[in-house]
Amino acid sequence: MRCCGRTLKLGRSRAFFIAEVLLSVLILSLISAIFFAPFKNGMHLLRLLRDRRIAQQRILTIRAILGAPARFCALGVPTGAQDYKESLGSRSGRFFSWAGPVSVVKGKNGEEGGCLRIVFAYPLSCRTSAERTVGKSASSVGFDRKLDAGYFDADIYDKPGSVKNWVTFANSDPPCSPLVLSKFYDYSLALRSLNKDEVVVPKGERLLLFRVMECWAGADEIFYTNDYRTAGAQPRENGICDVRFSADGQLLTVYVVARGEDKDLSPGRIEGEEKCTAEILSQWKGKSEYVLYCEKFVFYMPNAAR
């Protein structure tokens, strides 16, 4: 009888111990769920914020790349299509045949408005020290301060086929007539006309460096530029799925679709849909392994329509 009592008591103790363990596990699970859920949600929020920050940084890079070309678009360059072509010597092919200093054409993959063509002039601080007349033969134009040879390419002086050594002046006569560098000196440039018989450059004119650039987003989700000073396209920013352009007078509108980096954050979802066109959204909604972020910005081009 004593043995049976002890066995019964031991069985009850074990059962009570198991019940305590199960209750402890249950309580621990409830406590873990209460505290882990906010932690899990917090980690998810941090991933979202990091993903958004990466995409926004990519978008800001595009904005920075386009800022100076838009600001100085058509500075020292005729705005009308015909005047533009005549000022460059009416050459055929490449940028000589573009429809003026700013135009939007189909992208490399055939998308509407996918490629921006823009011609601009980057202003330097030096100014002409006296009025000079420049013709088909090289003439010396002096400046009020020492020039930087790094802006030019000594290997191709006097070769008008490359824009590396092209300059222009906003108030020349005829106006906005690009000139080509024949020789470089510390305080002067030997220049000759590309097309006009004579170009008069007034005293006090700021020297403008002629620049040409194309911009587009490739099928590899990389944003490219071609500034015509180097051979071929230059990759500038990763993770850019789509870029579209619209030019209207002095306004350049740019739509950008950039992706994040985290494939586990609602792939195919688009943030900022209100900043994109329906046509762009229809092409990208649910089509990406990443969250996509849309942005729209408008540049004012003060010289594009005069």
PDB file of C-alpha atoms in Angstrom:
ATOM      1  CA  MET A   1       0.000   0.000   0.000  1.00  0.00           C
ATOM      2  CA  ARG A   2       2.829   2.335   0.822  1.00  0.00           C
ATOM      3  CA  CYS A   3       4.393   1.585  -2.588  1.00  0.00           C
ATOM      4  CA  CYS A   4       1.144   2.347  -4.395  1.00  0.00           C
ATOM      5  CA  GLY A   5       0.738   5.641  -2.482  1.00  0.00           C
ATOM      6  CA  ARG A   6       4.227   6.708  -3.328  1.00  0.00           C
ATOM      7  CA  THR A   7       3.711   5.837  -6.997  1.00  0.00           C
ATOM      8  CA  LEU A   8       0.475   7.768  -7.109  1.00  0.00           C
ATOM      9  CA  LYS A   9       2.066  10.776  -5.420  1.00  0.00           C
ATOM     10  CA  LEU A  10       5.033  10.642  -7.825  1.00  0.00           C
ATOM     11  CA  GLY A  11       2.692  10.451 -10.803  1.00  0.00           C
ATOM     12  CA  ARG A  12       0.769  13.475  -9.594  1.00  0.00           C
ATOM     13  CA  SER A  13       4.023  15.399  -9.104  1.00  0.00           C
ATOM     14  CA  ARG A  14       5.172  14.584 -12.627  1.00  0.00           C
ATOM     15  CA  ALA A  15       1.825  15.569 -14.089  1.00  0.00           C
ATOM     16  CA  PHE A  16       1.888  18.832 -12.168  1.00  0.00           C
ATOM     17  CA  PHE A  17       5.471  19.473 -13.348  1.00  0.00           C
ATOM     18  CA  ILE A  18       4.518  18.833 -16.975  1.00  0.00           C
ATOM     19  CA  ALA A  19       1.529  21.132 -16.595  1.00  0.00           C
ATOM     20  CA  GLU A  20       3.794  23.834 -15.165  1.00  0.00           C
ATOM     21  CA  VAL A  21       6.220  23.431 -18.052  1.00  0.00           C
ATOM     22  CA  LEU A  22       3.436  23.637 -20.630  1.00  0.00           C
ATOM     23  CA  LEU A  23       1.968  26.683 -18.906  1.00  0.00           C
ATOM     24  CA  SER A  24       5.398  28.333 -18.808  1.00  0.00           C
ATOM     25  CA  VAL A  25       5.924  27.618 -22.482  1.00  0.00           C
ATOM     26  CA  LEU A  26       2.508  29.076 -23.257  1.00  0.00           C
ATOM     27  CA  ILE A  27       3.196  32.200 -21.208  1.00  0.00           C
ATOM     28  CA  LEU A  28       6.649  32.568 -22.788  1.00  0.00           C
ATOM     29  CA  SER A  29       5.131  32.204 -26.246  1.00  0.00           C
ATOM     30  CA  LEU A  30       2.555  34.888 -25.484  1.00  0.00           C
ATOM     31  CA  ILE A  31       5.223  37.210 -24.093  1.00  0.00           C
ATOM     32  CA  SER A  32       7.497  36.548 -27.093  1.00  0.00           C
ATOM     33  CA  ALA A  33       4.652  37.233 -29.502  1.00  0.00           C
ATOM     34  CA  ILE A  34       3.833  40.488 -27.732  1.00  0.00           C
ATOM     35  CA  PHE A  35       7.425  41.724 -27.851  1.00  0.00           C
ATOM     36  CA  PHE A  36       8.633  40.091 -31.073  1.00  0.00           C
ATOM     37  CA  ALA A  37       5.809  41.381 -33.300  1.00  0.00           C
ATOM     38  CA  PRO A  38       6.782  45.053 -32.842  1.00  0.00           C
ATOM     39  CA  PHE A  39      10.444  44.106 -33.304  1.00  0.00           C
ATOM     40  CA  LYS A  40       9.638  42.242 -36.503  1.00  0.00           C
ATOM     41  CA  ASN A  41       7.520  45.136 -37.757  1.00  0.00           C
ATOM     42  CA  GLY A  42      10.281  47.546 -36.847  1.00  0.00           C
ATOM     43  CA  MET A  43      12.853  45.563 -38.814  1.00  0.00           C
ATOM     44  CA  HIS A  44      10.501  45.478 -41.801  1.00  0.00           C
ATOM     45  CA  LEU A  45      10.042  49.236 -41.575  1.00  0.00           C
ATOM     46  CA  LEU A  46      13.818  49.739 -41.486  1.00  0.00           C
ATOM     47  CA  ARG A  47      14.181  47.631 -44.632  1.00  0.00           C
ATOM     48  CA  LEU A  48      11.491  49.694 -46.331  1.00  0.00           C
ATOM     49  CA  LEU A  49      13.179  52.949 -45.348  1.00  0.00           C
ATOM     50  CA  ARG A  50      16.578  51.715 -46.541  1.00  0.00           C
ATOM     51  CA  ASP A  51      15.113  50.531 -49.833  1.00  0.00           C
ATOM     52  CA  ARG A  52      13.359  53.875 -50.365  1.00  0.00           C
ATOM     53  CA  ARG A  53      16.525  55.795 -49.511  1.00  0.00           C
ATOM     54  CA  ILE A  54      18.535  53.848 -52.098  1.00  0.00           C
ATOM     55  CA  ALA A  55      15.959  54.568 -54.813  1.00  0.00           C
ATOM     56  CA  GLN A  56      15.695  58.244 -53.859  1.00  0.00           C
ATOM     57  CA  GLN A  57      19.470  58.611 -54.021  1.00  0.00           C
ATOM     58  CA  ARG A  58      19.399  57.180 -57.530  1.00  0.00           C
ATOM     59  CA  ILE A  59      16.698  59.639 -58.528  1.00  0.00           C
ATOM     60  CA  LEU A  60      18.666  62.555 -57.058  1.00  0.00           C
ATOM     61  CA  THR A  61      21.689  61.473 -59.118  1.00  0.00           C
ATOM     62  CA  ILE A  62      19.619  61.737 -62.305  1.00  0.00           C
ATOM     63  CA  ARG A  63      18.423  65.156 -61.256  1.00  0.00           C
ATOM     64  CA  ALA A  64      21.989  66.304 -60.616  1.00  0.00           C
ATOM     65  CA  ILE A  65      23.187  65.005 -63.997  1.00  0.00           C
ATOM     66  CA  LEU A  66      20.447  66.918 -65.841  1.00  0.00           C
ATOM     67  CA  GLY A  67      20.619  70.114 -63.785  1.00  0.00           C
ATOM     68  CA  ALA A  68      23.463  71.955 -65.535  1.00  0.00           C
ATOM     69  CA  PRO A  69      22.487  70.947 -69.112  1.00  0.00           C
ATOM     70  CA  ALA A  70      18.935  72.187 -68.507  1.00  0.00           C
ATOM     71  CA  ARG A  71      20.107  75.436 -66.898  1.00  0.00           C
ATOM     72  CA  PHE A  72      22.559  76.220 -69.712  1.00  0.00           C
ATOM     73  CA  CYS A  73      20.593  74.658 -72.559  1.00  0.00           C
ATOM     74  CA  ALA A  74      20.821  76.794 -75.728  1.00  0.00           C
ATOM     75  CA  LEU A  75      23.195  79.256 -74.060  1.00  0.00           C
ATOM     76  CA  GLY A  76      25.313  80.555 -76.953  1.00  0.00           C
ATOM     77  CA  VAL A  77      23.376  78.358 -79.411  1.00  0.00           C
ATOM     78  CA  PRO A  78      20.507  79.344 -81.759  1.00  0.00           C
ATOM     79  CA  THR A  79      17.150  78.004 -80.575  1.00  0.00           C
ATOM     80  CA  GLY A  80      15.390  77.628 -83.933  1.00  0.00           C
ATOM     81  CA  ALA A  81      15.930  74.315 -85.726  1.00  0.00           C
ATOM     82  CA  GLN A  82      17.054  75.902 -89.004  1.00  0.00           C
ATOM     83  CA  ASP A  83      19.281  78.529 -87.361  1.00  0.00           C
ATOM     84  CA  TYR A  84      20.744  75.807 -85.156  1.00  0.00           C
ATOM     85  CA  LYS A  85      21.721  73.676 -88.157  1.00  0.00           C
ATOM     86  CA  GLU A  86      23.111  76.640 -90.071  1.00  0.00           C
ATOM     87  CA  SER A  87      25.237  77.745 -87.115  1.00  0.00           C
ATOM     88  CA  LEU A  88      26.905  74.315 -87.090  1.00  0.00           C
ATOM     89  CA  GLY A  89      27.623  74.396 -90.785  1.00  0.00           C
ATOM     90  CA  SER A  90      24.567  72.391 -91.910  1.00  0.00           C
ATOM     91  CA  ARG A  91      26.469  69.140 -91.539  1.00  0.00           C
ATOM     92  CA  SER A  92      24.589  65.873 -91.736  1.00  0.00           C
ATOM     93  CA  GLY A  93      24.405  63.119 -89.136  1.00  0.00           C
ATOM     94  CA  ARG A  94      25.126  63.036 -85.412  1.00  0.00           C
ATOM     95  CA  PHE A  95      23.954  66.084 -83.476  1.00  0.00           C
ATOM     96  CA  PHE A  96      24.262  68.438 -86.463  1.00  0.00           C
ATOM     97  CA  SER A  97      20.857  67.345 -87.741  1.00  0.00           C
ATOM     98  CA  TRP A  98      18.990  67.518 -84.433  1.00  0.00           C
ATOM     99  CA  ALA A  99      15.813  69.594 -84.221  1.00  0.00           C
ATOM    100  CA  GLY A 100      17.387  72.444 -82.275  1.00  0.00           C
ATOM    101  CA  PRO A 101      19.273  72.560 -78.966  1.00  0.00           C
ATOM    102  CA  VAL A 102      16.662  70.544 -77.040  1.00  0.00           C
ATOM    103  CA  SER A 103      14.566  67.708 -78.410  1.00  0.00           C
ATOM    104  CA  VAL A 104      12.944  64.503 -77.208  1.00  0.00           C
ATOM    105  CA  VAL A 105      12.884  61.357 -79.345  1.00  0.00           C
ATOM    106  CA  LYS A 106      12.116  57.673 -78.907  1.00  0.00           C
ATOM    107  CA  GLY A 107      14.377  55.766 -76.533  1.00  0.00           C
ATOM    108  CA  LYS A 108      16.843  53.088 -77.519  1.00  0.00           C
ATOM    109  CA  ASN A 109      14.150  50.470 -76.896  1.00  0.00           C
ATOM    110  CA  GLY A 110      11.495  52.342 -78.891  1.00  0.00           C
ATOM    111  CA  GLU A 111       9.649  53.909 -75.927  1.00  0.00           C
ATOM    112  CA  GLU A 112       8.059  57.308 -76.554  1.00  0.00           C
ATOM    113  CA  GLY A 113       9.998  60.210 -75.041  1.00  0.00           C
ATOM    114  CA  GLY A 114      12.738  57.908 -73.835  1.00  0.00           C
ATOM    115  CA  CYS A 115      15.754  59.900 -75.054  1.00  0.00           C
ATOM    116  CA  LEU A 116      16.707  63.521 -74.417  1.00  0.00           C
ATOM    117  CA  ARG A 117      18.977  65.382 -76.823  1.00  0.00           C
ATOM    118  CA  ILE A 118      20.332  68.590 -75.388  1.00  0.00           C
ATOM    119  CA  VAL A 119      22.917  71.151 -76.505  1.00  0.00           C
ATOM    120  CA  PHE A 120      24.257  73.608 -73.948  1.00  0.00           C
ATOM    121  CA  ALA A 121      27.258  75.797 -73.203  1.00  0.00           C
ATOM    122  CA  TYR A 122      29.118  75.752 -69.916  1.00  0.00           C
ATOM    123  CA  PRO A 123      30.145  79.319 -68.908  1.00  0.00           C
ATOM    124  CA  LEU A 124      33.638  80.084 -67.634  1.00  0.00           C
ATOM    125  CA  SER A 125      34.631  83.110 -65.563  1.00  0.00           C
ATOM    126  CA  CYS A 126      37.020  84.602 -68.160  1.00  0.00           C
ATOM    127  CA  ARG A 127      35.875  87.337 -70.556  1.00  0.00           C
ATOM    128  CA  THR A 128      37.243  88.724 -73.799  1.00  0.00           C
ATOM    129  CA  SER A 129      39.695  91.588 -73.298  1.00  0.00           C
ATOM    130  CA  ALA A 130      38.932  93.289 -76.644  1.00  0.00           C
ATOM    131  CA  GLU A 131      36.601  93.019 -79.626  1.00  0.00           C
ATOM    132  CA  ARG A 132      37.806  90.574 -82.269  1.00  0.00           C
ATOM    133  CA  THR A 133      36.635  89.374 -85.672  1.00  0.00           C
ATOM    134  CA  VAL A 134      36.944  85.643 -86.335  1.00  0.00           C
ATOM    135  CA  GLY A 135      36.758  84.199 -89.845  1.00  0.00           C
ATOM    136  CA  LYS A 136      37.519  80.945 -91.655  1.00  0.00           C
ATOM    137  CA  SER A 137      41.203  81.463 -90.836  1.00  0.00           C
ATOM    138  CA  ALA A 138      42.291  81.393 -87.203  1.00  0.00           C
ATOM    139  CA  SER A 139      42.231  84.684 -85.281  1.00  0.00           C
ATOM    140  CA  SER A 140      43.523  85.357 -81.770  1.00  0.00           C
ATOM    141  CA  VAL A 141      40.923  86.219 -79.102  1.00  0.00           C
ATOM    142  CA  GLY A 142      42.364  87.484 -75.811  1.00  0.00           C
ATOM    143  CA  PHE A 143      40.912  87.077 -72.304  1.00  0.00           C
ATOM    144  CA  ASP A 144      41.170  88.929 -69.020  1.00  0.00           C
ATOM    145  CA  ARG A 145      42.567  85.985 -67.051  1.00  0.00           C
ATOM    146  CA  LYS A 146      44.635  82.856 -67.503  1.00  0.00           C
ATOM    147  CA  LEU A 147      42.860  79.997 -69.260  1.00  0.00           C
ATOM    148  CA  ASP A 148      42.816  76.345 -68.211  1.00  0.00           C
ATOM    149  CA  ALA A 149      44.185  74.009 -70.889  1.00  0.00           C
ATOM    150  CA  GLY A 150      42.380  71.109 -69.207  1.00  0.00           C
ATOM    151  CA  TYR A 151      39.118  72.171 -70.844  1.00  0.00           C
ATOM    152  CA  PHE A 152      40.483  71.343 -74.299  1.00  0.00           C
ATOM    153  CA  ASP A 153      42.135  68.471 -76.160  1.00  0.00           C
ATOM    154  CA  ALA A 154      45.516  69.394 -77.632  1.00  0.00           C
ATOM    155  CA  ASP A 155      45.589  66.293 -79.825  1.00  0.00           C
ATOM    156  CA  ILE A 156      42.720  67.490 -81.999  1.00  0.00           C
ATOM    157  CA  TYR A 157      43.242  71.237 -82.277  1.00  0.00           C
ATOM    158  CA  ASP A 158      41.696  72.687 -85.431  1.00  0.00           C
ATOM    159  CA  LYS A 159      39.567  69.566 -86.050  1.00  0.00           C
ATOM    160  CA  PRO A 160      35.942  70.733 -86.226  1.00  0.00           C
ATOM    161  CA  GLY A 161      34.500  67.206 -86.271  1.00  0.00           C
ATOM    162  CA  SER A 162      34.863  66.925 -82.472  1.00  0.00           C
ATOM    163  CA  VAL A 163      33.072  69.204 -80.012  1.00  0.00           C
ATOM    164  CA  LYS A 164      35.874  68.884 -77.445  1.00  0.00           C
ATOM    165  CA  ASN A 165      37.403  72.149 -78.683  1.00  0.00           C
ATOM    166  CA  TRP A 166      34.274  74.071 -79.618  1.00  0.00           C
ATOM    167  CA  VAL A 167      33.473  77.380 -77.908  1.00  0.00           C
ATOM    168  CA  THR A 168      30.779  79.986 -78.379  1.00  0.00           C
ATOM    169  CA  PHE A 169      29.721  83.456 -77.195  1.00  0.00           C
ATOM    170  CA  ALA A 170      26.171  84.477 -76.367  1.00  0.00           C
ATOM    171  CA  ASN A 171      26.332  87.964 -77.957  1.00  0.00           C
ATOM    172  CA  SER A 172      28.531  87.450 -80.982  1.00  0.00           C
ATOM    173  CA  ASP A 173      27.492  88.773 -84.409  1.00  0.00           C
ATOM    174  CA  PRO A 174      25.983  86.708 -85.967  1.00  0.00           C
ATOM    175  CA  PRO A 175      24.645  85.650 -82.572  1.00  0.00           C
ATOM    176  CA  CYS A 176      25.417  82.273 -81.040  1.00  0.00           C
ATOM    177  CA  SER A 177      27.926  81.104 -83.638  1.00  0.00           C
ATOM    178  CA  PRO A 178      30.111  78.193 -82.424  1.00  0.00           C
ATOM    179  CA  LEU A 179      33.841  78.499 -83.112  1.00  0.00           C
ATOM    180  CA  VAL A 180      36.566  75.867 -83.161  1.00  0.00           C
ATOM    181  CA  LEU A 181      39.890  76.119 -81.317  1.00  0.00           C
ATOM    182  CA  SER A 182      43.012  76.072 -83.499  1.00  0.00           C
ATOM    183  CA  LYS A 183      45.611  76.780 -80.826  1.00  0.00           C
ATOM    184  CA  PHE A 184      45.737  77.390 -77.093  1.00  0.00           C
ATOM    185  CA  TYR A 185      47.678  80.093 -75.228  1.00  0.00           C
ATOM    186  CA  ASP A 186      47.577  81.011 -71.558  1.00  0.00           C
ATOM    187  CA  TYR A 187      45.631  84.231 -72.106  1.00  0.00           C
ATOM    188  CA  SER A 188      44.209  83.801 -75.600  1.00  0.00           C
ATOM    189  CA  LEU A 189      42.688  81.296 -78.004  1.00  0.00           C
ATOM    190  CA  ALA A 190      43.241  81.056 -81.741  1.00  0.00           C
ATOM    191  CA  LEU A 191      39.696  80.508 -83.045  1.00  0.00           C
ATOM    192  CA  ARG A 192      38.095  80.100 -86.445  1.00  0.00           C
ATOM    193  CA  SER A 193      34.516  80.040 -87.666  1.00  0.00           C
ATOM    194  CA  LEU A 194      32.715  76.786 -88.337  1.00  0.00           C
ATOM    195  CA  ASN A 195      30.370  78.258 -90.911  1.00  0.00           C
ATOM    196  CA  LYS A 196      30.076  82.048 -91.045  1.00  0.00           C
ATOM    197  CA  ASP A 197      32.540  84.097 -93.093  1.00  0.00           C
ATOM    198  CA  GLU A 198      33.048  86.424 -90.130  1.00  0.00           C
ATOM    199  CA  VAL A 199      31.953  86.337 -86.498  1.00  0.00           C
ATOM    200  CA  VAL A 200      32.449  89.475 -84.393  1.00  0.00           C
ATOM    201  CA  VAL A 201      33.102  88.760 -80.715  1.00  0.00           C
ATOM    202  CA  PRO A 202      32.512  91.863 -78.524  1.00  0.00           C
ATOM    203  CA  LYS A 203      34.700  92.923 -75.642  1.00  0.00           C
ATOM    204  CA  GLY A 204      33.630  91.584 -72.243  1.00  0.00           C
ATOM    205  CA  GLU A 205      32.000  88.414 -73.610  1.00  0.00           C
ATOM    206  CA  ARG A 206      32.137  85.379 -71.367  1.00  0.00           C
ATOM    207  CA  LEU A 207      33.746  82.288 -72.842  1.00  0.00           C
ATOM    208  CA  LEU A 208      31.274  79.404 -73.230  1.00  0.00           C
ATOM    209  CA  LEU A 209      32.329  75.764 -73.683  1.00  0.00           C
ATOM    210  CA  PHE A 210      30.098  74.042 -76.228  1.00  0.00           C
ATOM    211  CA  ARG A 211      28.556  70.782 -74.969  1.00  0.00           C
ATOM    212  CA  VAL A 212      26.273  68.099 -76.431  1.00  0.00           C
ATOM    213  CA  MET A 213      24.569  65.278 -74.534  1.00  0.00           C
ATOM    214  CA  GLU A 214      22.066  62.470 -75.004  1.00  0.00           C
ATOM    215  CA  CYS A 215      20.358  60.771 -72.024  1.00  0.00           C
ATOM    216  CA  TRP A 216      18.330  57.557 -71.719  1.00  0.00           C
ATOM    217  CA  ALA A 217      17.646  54.506 -69.537  1.00  0.00           C
ATOM    218  CA  GLY A 218      18.783  51.183 -70.963  1.00  0.00           C
ATOM    219  CA  ALA A 219      17.063  47.797 -70.856  1.00  0.00           C
ATOM    220  CA  ASP A 220      19.704  46.805 -68.280  1.00  0.00           C
ATOM    221  CA  GLU A 221      18.216  49.357 -65.833  1.00  0.00           C
ATOM    222  CA  ILE A 222      21.196  51.693 -66.134  1.00  0.00           C
ATOM    223  CA  PHE A 223      20.973  55.419 -66.907  1.00  0.00           C
ATOM    224  CA  TYR A 224      23.326  56.416 -69.722  1.00  0.00           C
ATOM    225  CA  THR A 225      24.632  59.658 -71.129  1.00  0.00           C
ATOM    226  CA  ASN A 226      26.651  60.397 -74.231  1.00  0.00           C
ATOM    227  CA  ASP A 227      28.229  63.829 -74.036  1.00  0.00           C
ATOM    228  CA  TYR A 228      30.016  63.493 -77.416  1.00  0.00           C
ATOM    229  CA  ARG A 229      33.396  64.196 -75.830  1.00  0.00           C
ATOM    230  CA  THR A 230      34.109  60.485 -75.421  1.00  0.00           C
ATOM    231  CA  ALA A 231      33.334  57.485 -77.587  1.00  0.00           C
ATOM    232  CA  GLY A 232      30.089  55.641 -76.912  1.00  0.00           C
ATOM    233  CA  ALA A 233      27.630  55.721 -74.036  1.00  0.00           C
ATOM    234  CA  GLN A 234      28.694  56.288 -70.447  1.00  0.00           C
ATOM    235  CA  PRO A 235      26.826  54.406 -67.658  1.00  0.00           C
ATOM    236  CA  ARG A 236      25.979  56.929 -64.943  1.00  0.00           C
ATOM    237  CA  GLU A 237      23.570  55.301 -62.463  1.00  0.00           C
ATOM    238  CA  ASN A 238      22.294  51.774 -61.720  1.00  0.00           C
ATOM    239  CA  GLY A 239      18.733  50.815 -60.815  1.00  0.00           C
ATOM    240  CA  ILE A 240      17.010  53.270 -63.190  1.00  0.00           C
ATOM    241  CA  CYS A 241      14.215  51.298 -64.833  1.00  0.00           C
ATOM    242  CA  ASP A 242      12.702  54.068 -66.942  1.00  0.00           C
ATOM    243  CA  VAL A 243      13.221  57.740 -67.754  1.00  0.00           C
ATOM    244  CA  ARG A 244      10.866  59.788 -69.928  1.00  0.00           C
ATOM    245  CA  PHE A 245      11.237  63.370 -71.102  1.00  0.00           C
ATOM    246  CA  SER A 246       8.931  66.098 -72.303  1.00  0.00           C
ATOM    247  CA  ALA A 247      10.144  69.491 -73.585  1.00  0.00           C
ATOM    248  CA  ASP A 248       7.705  72.369 -73.921  1.00  0.00           C
ATOM    249  CA  GLY A 249       9.205  75.792 -74.533  1.00  0.00           C
ATOM    250  CA  GLN A 250      11.361  76.619 -71.520  1.00  0.00           C
ATOM    251  CA  LEU A 251      10.177  73.662 -69.439  1.00  0.00           C
ATOM    252  CA  LEU A 252      11.774  70.230 -69.383  1.00  0.00           C
ATOM    253  CA  THR A 253       9.716  67.594 -67.550  1.00  0.00           C
ATOM    254  CA  VAL A 254      11.402  64.376 -66.455  1.00  0.00           C
ATOM    255  CA  TYR A 255       9.728  61.206 -65.155  1.00  0.00           C
ATOM    256  CA  VAL A 256      11.956  58.677 -63.398  1.00  0.00           C
ATOM    257  CA  VAL A 257      11.189  55.111 -62.297  1.00  0.00           C
ATOM    258  CA  ALA A 258      13.908  53.791 -59.983  1.00  0.00           C
ATOM    259  CA  ARG A 259      14.052  50.499 -58.099  1.00  0.00           C
ATOM    260  CA  GLY A 260      15.249  49.580 -54.651  1.00  0.00           C
ATOM    261  CA  GLU A 261      17.562  46.700 -53.750  1.00  0.00           C
ATOM    262  CA  ASP A 262      15.454  44.364 -51.559  1.00  0.00           C
ATOM    263  CA  LYS A 263      13.642  41.657 -53.525  1.00  0.00           C
ATOM    264  CA  ASP A 264      11.568  40.569 -50.507  1.00  0.00           C
ATOM    265  CA  LEU A 265       9.666  43.843 -50.140  1.00  0.00           C
ATOM    266  CA  SER A 266       6.421  43.500 -52.121  1.00  0.00           C
ATOM    267  CA  PRO A 267       7.973  43.051 -55.590  1.00  0.00           C
ATOM    268  CA  GLY A 268       6.087  44.817 -58.348  1.00  0.00           C
ATOM    269  CA  ARG A 269       4.616  47.454 -56.030  1.00  0.00           C
ATOM    270  CA  ILE A 270       4.981  51.086 -57.128  1.00  0.00           C
ATOM    271  CA  GLU A 271       5.327  54.062 -54.789  1.00  0.00           C
ATOM    272  CA  GLY A 272       4.518  57.564 -56.032  1.00  0.00           C
ATOM    273  CA  GLU A 273       2.127  56.499 -58.801  1.00  0.00           C
ATOM    274  CA  GLU A 274       0.638  59.998 -58.840  1.00  0.00           C
ATOM    275  CA  LYS A 275       4.007  61.300 -60.070  1.00  0.00           C
ATOM    276  CA  CYS A 276       3.996  59.160 -63.220  1.00  0.00           C
ATOM    277  CA  THR A 277       1.921  58.944 -66.366  1.00  0.00           C
ATOM    278  CA  ALA A 278      -0.606  56.172 -66.949  1.00  0.00           C
ATOM    279  CA  GLU A 279       1.391  54.957 -69.930  1.00  0.00           C
ATOM    280  CA  ILE A 280       4.546  54.461 -67.853  1.00  0.00           C
ATOM    281  CA  LEU A 281       2.639  52.812 -64.994  1.00  0.00           C
ATOM    282  CA  SER A 282       0.988  50.344 -67.358  1.00  0.00           C
ATOM    283  CA  GLN A 283       4.403  49.158 -68.474  1.00  0.00           C
ATOM    284  CA  TRP A 284       5.848  48.674 -64.996  1.00  0.00           C
ATOM    285  CA  LYS A 285       3.073  47.760 -62.563  1.00  0.00           C
ATOM    286  CA  GLY A 286       3.690  44.214 -61.332  1.00  0.00           C
ATOM    287  CA  LYS A 287       6.602  43.765 -63.738  1.00  0.00           C
ATOM    288  CA  SER A 288       9.609  44.130 -61.426  1.00  0.00           C
ATOM    289  CA  GLU A 289      11.251  41.957 -58.764  1.00  0.00           C
ATOM    290  CA  TYR A 290      11.715  45.085 -56.662  1.00  0.00           C
ATOM    291  CA  VAL A 291       9.625  47.898 -55.248  1.00  0.00           C
ATOM    292  CA  LEU A 292       9.594  50.723 -57.797  1.00  0.00           C
ATOM    293  CA  TYR A 293       9.663  54.420 -56.909  1.00  0.00           C
ATOM    294  CA  CYS A 294       8.389  57.158 -59.225  1.00  0.00           C
ATOM    295  CA  GLU A 295       9.479  60.793 -59.289  1.00  0.00           C
ATOM    296  CA  LYS A 296       8.741  63.774 -61.475  1.00  0.00           C
ATOM    297  CA  PHE A 297      10.697  67.000 -61.682  1.00  0.00           C
ATOM    298  CA  VAL A 298      10.545  70.015 -63.953  1.00  0.00           C
ATOM    299  CA  PHE A 299      13.556  72.052 -65.052  1.00  0.00           C
ATOM    300  CA  TYR A 300      13.325  75.648 -66.212  1.00  0.00           C
ATOM    301  CA  MET A 301      15.501  76.319 -69.272  1.00  0.00           C
ATOM    302  CA  PRO A 302      15.885  80.113 -69.393  1.00  0.00           C
ATOM    303  CA  ASN A 303      17.649  80.161 -72.791  1.00  0.00           C
ATOM    304  CA  ALA A 304      15.596  77.542 -74.621  1.00  0.00           C
ATOM    305  CA  ALA A 305      13.043  79.974 -76.044  1.00  0.00           C
ATOM    306  CA  ARG A 306      14.109  83.541 -76.743  1.00  0.00           C
TER     307      ARG A 306
END
